[in-house]
Amino acid sequence: MRSKLRITAINLFATILTSIFLAVSIGYFLILDPMASMKGNAEQVQKNYIEQQKQLVKDNVDLVVEHIRSRRQLQMEHVRLELEEKLATVQRLEASLERLNVSRLEKQHSLVSSLFEASWVHGAGGYLLVNRADQIVYDDCPSEYPHTSGEEGKGELLHQVLQPVIQASFSQPDKITWHESTLVLSDGRNHRFLSGVTCLKRLDCVFVVTMDLEDATKRVQRDVVELLSVERFGHDDYGYYFIVGPQDQLLLNASHHPAYHEDLSPLADVNDNKTLFRQLKNISRHSGQSFYRYDYINPNRDNCTEEKLSYLIFYPPWNWTIGAGFYLNEHKLELEKSIAQANQASRDKINRGLLLLILNLLFGLSVALYVNRHIHRLDRNRQAHMHELEQYKKLLDLSCMVSKGDLTGHITYTNESFQRVTGYTADEMLGKPHNLFRHPSTPKKVFKELWDTIQAGMVWRGSSKNLGKNNKPFYTQQVIMPITDDNGNILEYIAARYDITELLEKREQLQLAFSTDTVTALGSRFKLLRDIERGPADQCLALIDMVSFHGVNKLYGTETGDMILKYIGESLSLFYGGTKTTLYRLNADIFAVLSPRVENFSSTMDAFLDQFSQKKFCLEDTMNTEIPITLTVGIACRQENLLTCADSALKEAKRQNLRLMIYNQDLADSDEYKQKMYWIDTVQQAMTEGRLVAYYQPIIDLSTGQICKFETLMRLLDKDGTPVPPGLFLPVLKQTQFYAYMTHAMIEQACAFFKDKVCHFSINFTVDDLLRKETVQLIVDTALRYDVIDRLVLEVVETENIQNYDQALETIRYLKELGCQISIDDFGSGYSNFSYLTQVSADVIKIDGSLVQAINQDERTRELISSIVQFAHRSDMKVVAEFIDSAEILQSVKEIGCDMGQGYHFSPPVPASEIPPCSRHT
């Protein structure tokens, strides 16, 4: 109780101190600081005022310059349009002269006569008529254009400049060519002219129309000056504009009378400000735009001289400096008023500060009382949370092996579960390093990675093999994390472990079974693919197939078939015993012989076939029945896709009825081989580019019509994104090592997609998939990582030899124990066998689509499906009907009693982005 009172008193004291600190802060910022700032209000207000006026002046002058640019551009466009109208008039006159029955020269004179009385733009334009002999037929040169000393008029000068354009126009009738030129006339100034040139093909001459741009520019300048002379801005319209033109002379001052001259001649300067105007021009020309402070007469204050601040912009095309400004002392009354307002705002702030100071003290006292009460409540909550944490700790101790260690790795705490698994007591472990449990087989780099991770402040996860007391091994899955203080400094390390010894021992037994064929004790297909991948580049492979094995199986039964397989395997073992050759049984009657060397491999295989053919296989029955066995062999050496090449050689040997065929270039050039290699390369590239994707087809609960689960289907997307069905490439890729990676990709995509969904989903597997330890382990690890193992359905494709794969059945039992469901795919076709369903303990049977498609066409098929459904229901299994593509088939499978349905009648397989929602999970 004393402790609680002590804590409360400390917090109450801290709250009061905080209130005092806030009061001092408020007093400074809202009382002392405003009092000090009153002294600087005048300077700050004047500074703010000047900045506001500068921005106002700058904005208005910028708008004027932008207006000039726009007016100048519009005037140029107007000149061009006016010239185009004149050219159009000439072309119309030319067309009307076509009807006159006179000579071409007379037509030219008629055209000139028609134009003689025509007015031109402000008298500043003219035109030329030039014949094919490059002679000026007519020169309309206004008298106000002075001739040069050589007595050449404007027409002759233009003719000389435009001569190449005129000659080129004869070859381009009716086309208008524009040309801008500069002529030096007798007044000594450069005059710019815009000329339009076109060929009048009916008159066999060129017409040139021209306009003096200087006149157009003068008119735009006069319009601008006229506008600015009356334009005002700012408070009480105090702002006006001025322009300093060429020769640093004043062209416009809106405060003068007159503000400008009509001919834009310089204004009279009675105050002799030439030096100032030259200075303004130089400043603006040098910087482009700038503020400048100077003394100038103020017309609003009896023309007395005052300090003025102006903003200047130089406009190069006209050699103008455009400016506007304001007098610094002109708004003294406004400044004094603003300063008074600022001082009043400071006094108001001081008054508010005093009020807030009083309120703060009262509020601080209230907060102190509230905090005191809240601390009592927090203390009660803390005790409740501590009780809850004690229960969490109890649960953790019951379910996990927990230990803690100091910064050097020495044990500081272990719970009872840890002591029970390791066999050590707490006293035997405390103070000892954690490497007390290190197993010699665990690489040192694992522990280095562990320490690097946790010392960096991160969490380490992994599994390891350990040694308990009396060298008893055990396996753990563990999570180790650092415990830090508030500053992130590591104080100690804590580890939570799960004992997975029993799980890993079962996995090791399965991995051993995966590598061995149960009938012949030879290596499995899984082992062959692994050995090829790890073997040298020049190894050789032979595939051996028994002729008519399926017929023998049907005639004599599967037991006799197994005896024949054992006989072939024993014969191979006896012949190749003591060599580096490895033997395998892949599936059915296919055997494989893998040699790391090429030398004598084919001749040795020939010798085996000779020896084998001399022996006879006899049944141990009363008649000692002899069964002939004929073998066919396909060989491939030094090939990148060794199994695929050997399979091609075996198929070619069967086709040609040969005993042995060695893979060669002819087979490589065959269409079948090229097709295989095409799909191998295509799938490799698709896997690299992420175009091997999972599609999903919904499975419908027929009783409710709702989606209850999805089947994962492999699709290869071509370059255009079109899905390619797996039937085109999957049979080829099953002969390569890439097939395992394809299966892994489907597992990863499906589990990742359904991790946050509620429905079940299935993935298709073959028996060979279940014989690959990597595939099985990936299924388990991926499903556990995404927490979907209780919603994962393994669809196992039924094959002829499933009853021989004891290790496959063991794998299925192992996966069911972990929570997976098992579905038998395509049941009812091929080698259907009701007996192995009980061995597999399947959860779901999927009736083959070929049977479902024929349900309304054949009564016997309907009875077969009905029998499968009844058997499944008696065995507590669900039934899915595949390939439902019509309402009639849907009605029939419902009548028979199927539980679920799948097919295009409901939905085709779709990509993950288009998957419909699942109503529930089953």
mmCIF file of N, CA, C and O in Angstrom, residues 591 755 826 894 915:
data_model
loop_
_atom_site.group_PDB
_atom_site.id
_atom_site.type_symbol
_atom_site.label_atom_id
_atom_site.label_comp_id
_atom_site.label_asym_id
_atom_site.label_seq_id
_atom_site.Cartn_x
_atom_site.Cartn_y
_atom_site.Cartn_z
ATOM 1 N N PHE A 591 12.629 -50.285 -67.666
ATOM 2 C CA PHE A 591 13.824 -50.302 -66.834
ATOM 3 C C PHE A 591 14.828 -49.320 -67.414
ATOM 4 O O PHE A 591 14.779 -48.984 -68.603
ATOM 5 N N LYS A 755 -4.279 -18.679 -49.176
ATOM 6 C CA LYS A 755 -3.917 -18.527 -47.770
ATOM 7 C C LYS A 755 -4.935 -17.704 -46.991
ATOM 8 O O LYS A 755 -5.135 -17.919 -45.793
ATOM 9 N N ASP A 826 -10.048 -39.048 -62.095
ATOM 10 C CA ASP A 826 -10.337 -39.841 -63.308
ATOM 11 C C ASP A 826 -10.720 -41.276 -62.974
ATOM 12 O O ASP A 826 -10.365 -42.214 -63.696
ATOM 13 N N LYS A 894 -27.223 -35.474 -60.709
ATOM 14 C CA LYS A 894 -27.965 -35.209 -59.472
ATOM 15 C C LYS A 894 -28.851 -36.397 -59.117
ATOM 16 O O LYS A 894 -28.933 -36.821 -57.950
ATOM 17 N N ILE A 915 -11.328 -15.245 -60.322
ATOM 18 C CA ILE A 915 -11.938 -16.321 -59.547
ATOM 19 C C ILE A 915 -13.169 -15.809 -58.808
ATOM 20 O O ILE A 915 -13.127 -14.742 -58.184
#
